[in-house]
XYZ file of N, CA and C in Angstrom:
279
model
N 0.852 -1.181 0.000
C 0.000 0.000 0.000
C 0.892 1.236 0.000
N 0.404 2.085 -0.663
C 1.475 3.154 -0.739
C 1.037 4.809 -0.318
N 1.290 5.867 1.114
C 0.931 6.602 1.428
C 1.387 7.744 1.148
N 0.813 8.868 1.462
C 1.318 10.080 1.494
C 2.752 10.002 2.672
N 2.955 9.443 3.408
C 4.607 9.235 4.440
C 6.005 8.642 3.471
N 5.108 7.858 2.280
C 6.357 7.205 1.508
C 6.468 8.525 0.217
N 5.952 9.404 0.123
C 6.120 10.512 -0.823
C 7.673 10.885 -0.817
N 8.304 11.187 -1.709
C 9.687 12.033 -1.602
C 9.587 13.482 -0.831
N 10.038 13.971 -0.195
C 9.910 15.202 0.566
C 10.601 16.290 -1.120
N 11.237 15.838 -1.509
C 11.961 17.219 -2.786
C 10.346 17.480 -4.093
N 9.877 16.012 -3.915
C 8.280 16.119 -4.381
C 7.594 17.500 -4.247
N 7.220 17.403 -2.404
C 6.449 18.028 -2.054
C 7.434 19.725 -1.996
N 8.577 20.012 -2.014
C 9.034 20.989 -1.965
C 8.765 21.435 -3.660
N 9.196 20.861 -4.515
C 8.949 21.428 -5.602
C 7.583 21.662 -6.145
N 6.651 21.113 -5.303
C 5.325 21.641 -6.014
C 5.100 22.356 -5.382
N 5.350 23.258 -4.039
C 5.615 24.372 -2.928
C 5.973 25.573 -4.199
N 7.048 25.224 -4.660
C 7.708 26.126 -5.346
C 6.849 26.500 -6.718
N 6.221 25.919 -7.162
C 5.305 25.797 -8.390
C 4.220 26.668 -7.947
N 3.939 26.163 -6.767
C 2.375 26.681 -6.956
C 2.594 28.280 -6.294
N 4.043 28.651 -5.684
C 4.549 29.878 -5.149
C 4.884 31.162 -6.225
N 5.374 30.160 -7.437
C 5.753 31.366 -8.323
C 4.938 31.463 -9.661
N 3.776 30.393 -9.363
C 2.657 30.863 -10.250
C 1.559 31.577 -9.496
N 1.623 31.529 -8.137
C 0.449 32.476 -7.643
C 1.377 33.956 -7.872
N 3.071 33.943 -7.900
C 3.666 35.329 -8.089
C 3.324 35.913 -9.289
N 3.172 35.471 -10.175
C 3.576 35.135 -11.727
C 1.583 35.750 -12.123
N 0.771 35.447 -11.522
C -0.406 35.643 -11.407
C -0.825 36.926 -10.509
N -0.279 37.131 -9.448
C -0.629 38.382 -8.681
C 0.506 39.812 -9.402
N 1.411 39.407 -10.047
C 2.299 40.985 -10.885
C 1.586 40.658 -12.038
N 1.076 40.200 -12.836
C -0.291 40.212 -13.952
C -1.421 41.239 -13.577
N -1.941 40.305 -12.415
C -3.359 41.022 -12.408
C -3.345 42.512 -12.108
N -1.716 42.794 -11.357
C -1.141 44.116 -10.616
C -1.472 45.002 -11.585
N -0.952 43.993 -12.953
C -0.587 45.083 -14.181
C -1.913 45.426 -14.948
N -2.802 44.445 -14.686
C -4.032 44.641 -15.793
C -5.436 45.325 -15.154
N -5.126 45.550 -13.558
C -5.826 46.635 -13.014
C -6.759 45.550 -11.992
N -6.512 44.261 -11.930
C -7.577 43.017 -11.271
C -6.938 43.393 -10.091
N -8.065 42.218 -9.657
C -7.708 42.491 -7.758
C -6.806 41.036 -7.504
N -5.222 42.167 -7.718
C -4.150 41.387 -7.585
C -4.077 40.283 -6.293
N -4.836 40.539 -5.085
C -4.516 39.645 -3.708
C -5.794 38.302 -4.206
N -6.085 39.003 -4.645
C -7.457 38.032 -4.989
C -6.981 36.662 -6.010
N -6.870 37.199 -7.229
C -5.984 36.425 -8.063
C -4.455 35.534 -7.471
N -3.535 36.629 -7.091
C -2.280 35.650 -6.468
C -2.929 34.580 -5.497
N -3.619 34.923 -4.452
C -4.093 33.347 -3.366
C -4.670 32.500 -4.505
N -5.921 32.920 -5.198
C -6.082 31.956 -6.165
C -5.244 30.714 -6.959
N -4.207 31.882 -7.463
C -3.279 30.930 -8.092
C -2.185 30.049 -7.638
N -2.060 30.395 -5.904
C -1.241 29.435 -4.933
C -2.140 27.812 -4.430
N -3.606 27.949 -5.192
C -4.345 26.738 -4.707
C -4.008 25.520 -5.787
N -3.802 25.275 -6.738
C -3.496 24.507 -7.516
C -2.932 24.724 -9.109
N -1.963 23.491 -9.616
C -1.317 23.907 -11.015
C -1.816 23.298 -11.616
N -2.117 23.611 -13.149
C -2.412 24.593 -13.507
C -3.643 24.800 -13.749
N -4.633 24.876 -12.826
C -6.054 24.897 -13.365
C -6.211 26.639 -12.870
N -5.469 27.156 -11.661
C -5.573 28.515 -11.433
C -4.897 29.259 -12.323
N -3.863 29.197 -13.239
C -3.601 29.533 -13.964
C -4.643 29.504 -15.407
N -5.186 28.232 -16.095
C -5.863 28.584 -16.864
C -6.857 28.765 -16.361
N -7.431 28.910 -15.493
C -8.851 30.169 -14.858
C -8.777 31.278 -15.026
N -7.695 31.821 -14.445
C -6.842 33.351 -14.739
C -7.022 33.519 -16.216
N -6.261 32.989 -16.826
C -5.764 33.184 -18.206
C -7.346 33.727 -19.287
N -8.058 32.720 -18.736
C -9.690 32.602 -19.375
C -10.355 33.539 -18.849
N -10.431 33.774 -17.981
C -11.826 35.183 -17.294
C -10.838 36.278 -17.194
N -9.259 36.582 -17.032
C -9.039 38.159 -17.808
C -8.901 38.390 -19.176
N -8.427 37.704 -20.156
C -8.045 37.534 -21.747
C -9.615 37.497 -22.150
N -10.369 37.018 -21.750
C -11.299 36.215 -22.853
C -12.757 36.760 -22.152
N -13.157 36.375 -21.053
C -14.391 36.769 -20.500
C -14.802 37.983 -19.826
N -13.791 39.261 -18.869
C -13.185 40.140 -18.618
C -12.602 41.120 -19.543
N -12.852 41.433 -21.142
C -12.540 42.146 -22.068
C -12.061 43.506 -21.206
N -10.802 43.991 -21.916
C -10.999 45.240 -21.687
C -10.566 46.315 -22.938
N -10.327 47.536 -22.074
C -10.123 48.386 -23.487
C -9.187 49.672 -22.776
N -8.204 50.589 -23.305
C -7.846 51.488 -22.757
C -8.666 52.528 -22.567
N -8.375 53.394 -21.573
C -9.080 54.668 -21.598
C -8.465 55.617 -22.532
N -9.411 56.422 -23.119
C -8.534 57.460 -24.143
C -7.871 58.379 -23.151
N -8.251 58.986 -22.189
C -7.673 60.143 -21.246
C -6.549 59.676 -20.705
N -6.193 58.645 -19.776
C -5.041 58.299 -19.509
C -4.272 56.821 -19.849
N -5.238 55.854 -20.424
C -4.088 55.112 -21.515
C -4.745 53.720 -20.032
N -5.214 53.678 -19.084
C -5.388 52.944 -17.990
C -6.290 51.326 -18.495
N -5.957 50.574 -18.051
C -6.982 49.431 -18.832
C -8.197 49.365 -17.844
N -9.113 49.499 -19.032
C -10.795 49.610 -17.852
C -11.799 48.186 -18.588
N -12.561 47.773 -17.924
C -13.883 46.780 -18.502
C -14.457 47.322 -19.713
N -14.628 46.341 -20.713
C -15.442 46.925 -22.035
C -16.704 47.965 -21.921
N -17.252 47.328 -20.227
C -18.586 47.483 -19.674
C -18.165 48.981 -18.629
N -17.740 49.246 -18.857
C -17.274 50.074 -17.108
C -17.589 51.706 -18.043
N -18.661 52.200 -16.799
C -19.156 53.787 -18.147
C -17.470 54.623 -17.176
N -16.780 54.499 -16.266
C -16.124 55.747 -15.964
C -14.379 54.917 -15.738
N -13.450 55.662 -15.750
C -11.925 55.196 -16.029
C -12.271 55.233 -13.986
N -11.534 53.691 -13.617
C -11.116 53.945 -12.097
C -9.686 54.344 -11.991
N -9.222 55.003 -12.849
C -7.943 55.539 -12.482
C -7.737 57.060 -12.583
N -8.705 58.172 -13.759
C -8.607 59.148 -13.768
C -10.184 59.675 -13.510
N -10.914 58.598 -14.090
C -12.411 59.113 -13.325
C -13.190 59.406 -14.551
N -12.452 59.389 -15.393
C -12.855 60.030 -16.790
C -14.246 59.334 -17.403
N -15.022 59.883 -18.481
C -16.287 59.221 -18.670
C -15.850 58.085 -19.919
N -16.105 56.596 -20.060
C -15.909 56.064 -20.952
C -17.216 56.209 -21.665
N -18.091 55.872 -21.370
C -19.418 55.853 -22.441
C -20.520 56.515 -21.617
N -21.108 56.584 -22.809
C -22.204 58.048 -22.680
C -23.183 56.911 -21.553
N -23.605 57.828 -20.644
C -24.850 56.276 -19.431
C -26.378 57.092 -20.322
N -27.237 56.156 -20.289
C -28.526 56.441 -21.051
C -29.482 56.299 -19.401
């Protein structure tokens, strides 16, 4: 029978390390693309690689965005005002 006690210990250190510098690798992303970086990095310290292609899929693909013309900031396709200069993106009806 074979347990989690007969595991290699360099095993369990290197998937430590995996799942450490893809939750890093995931929280200076989201830093950069305006997401809620603490949110995303823990995310991506829970498992490889399915937090990664979660990430990858709901900011790239489902999460569209677009620059603001006033200061260049990345905002939601959907979002009527820039959260960085305040500026109006689309006209509200």
């Amino acid at each position: 029978m074979y347990s989690l006690d007969d595991t290699n210990p360099l095993f369990w250190i290197i998937i430590f390390l995996i799942l450490i510098i893809q939750g890093s690798w995931i929280f200076n992303d989201a830093s950069k693309r305006g997401e809620n970086k603490w949110i995303w990095g823990l995310f991506g310290c829970l498992n490889v690689p399915t937090s990664l292609l979660i990430y990858i899929l709901v900011t790239r693909y489902i999460m569209k965005t677009e620059n603001c013309g006033h200061c260049g900031n990345k905002v939601r396709t959907n979002a009527n005002y820039c959260s960085n200069c305040g500026q109006r993106i689309k006209n509200e009806y």
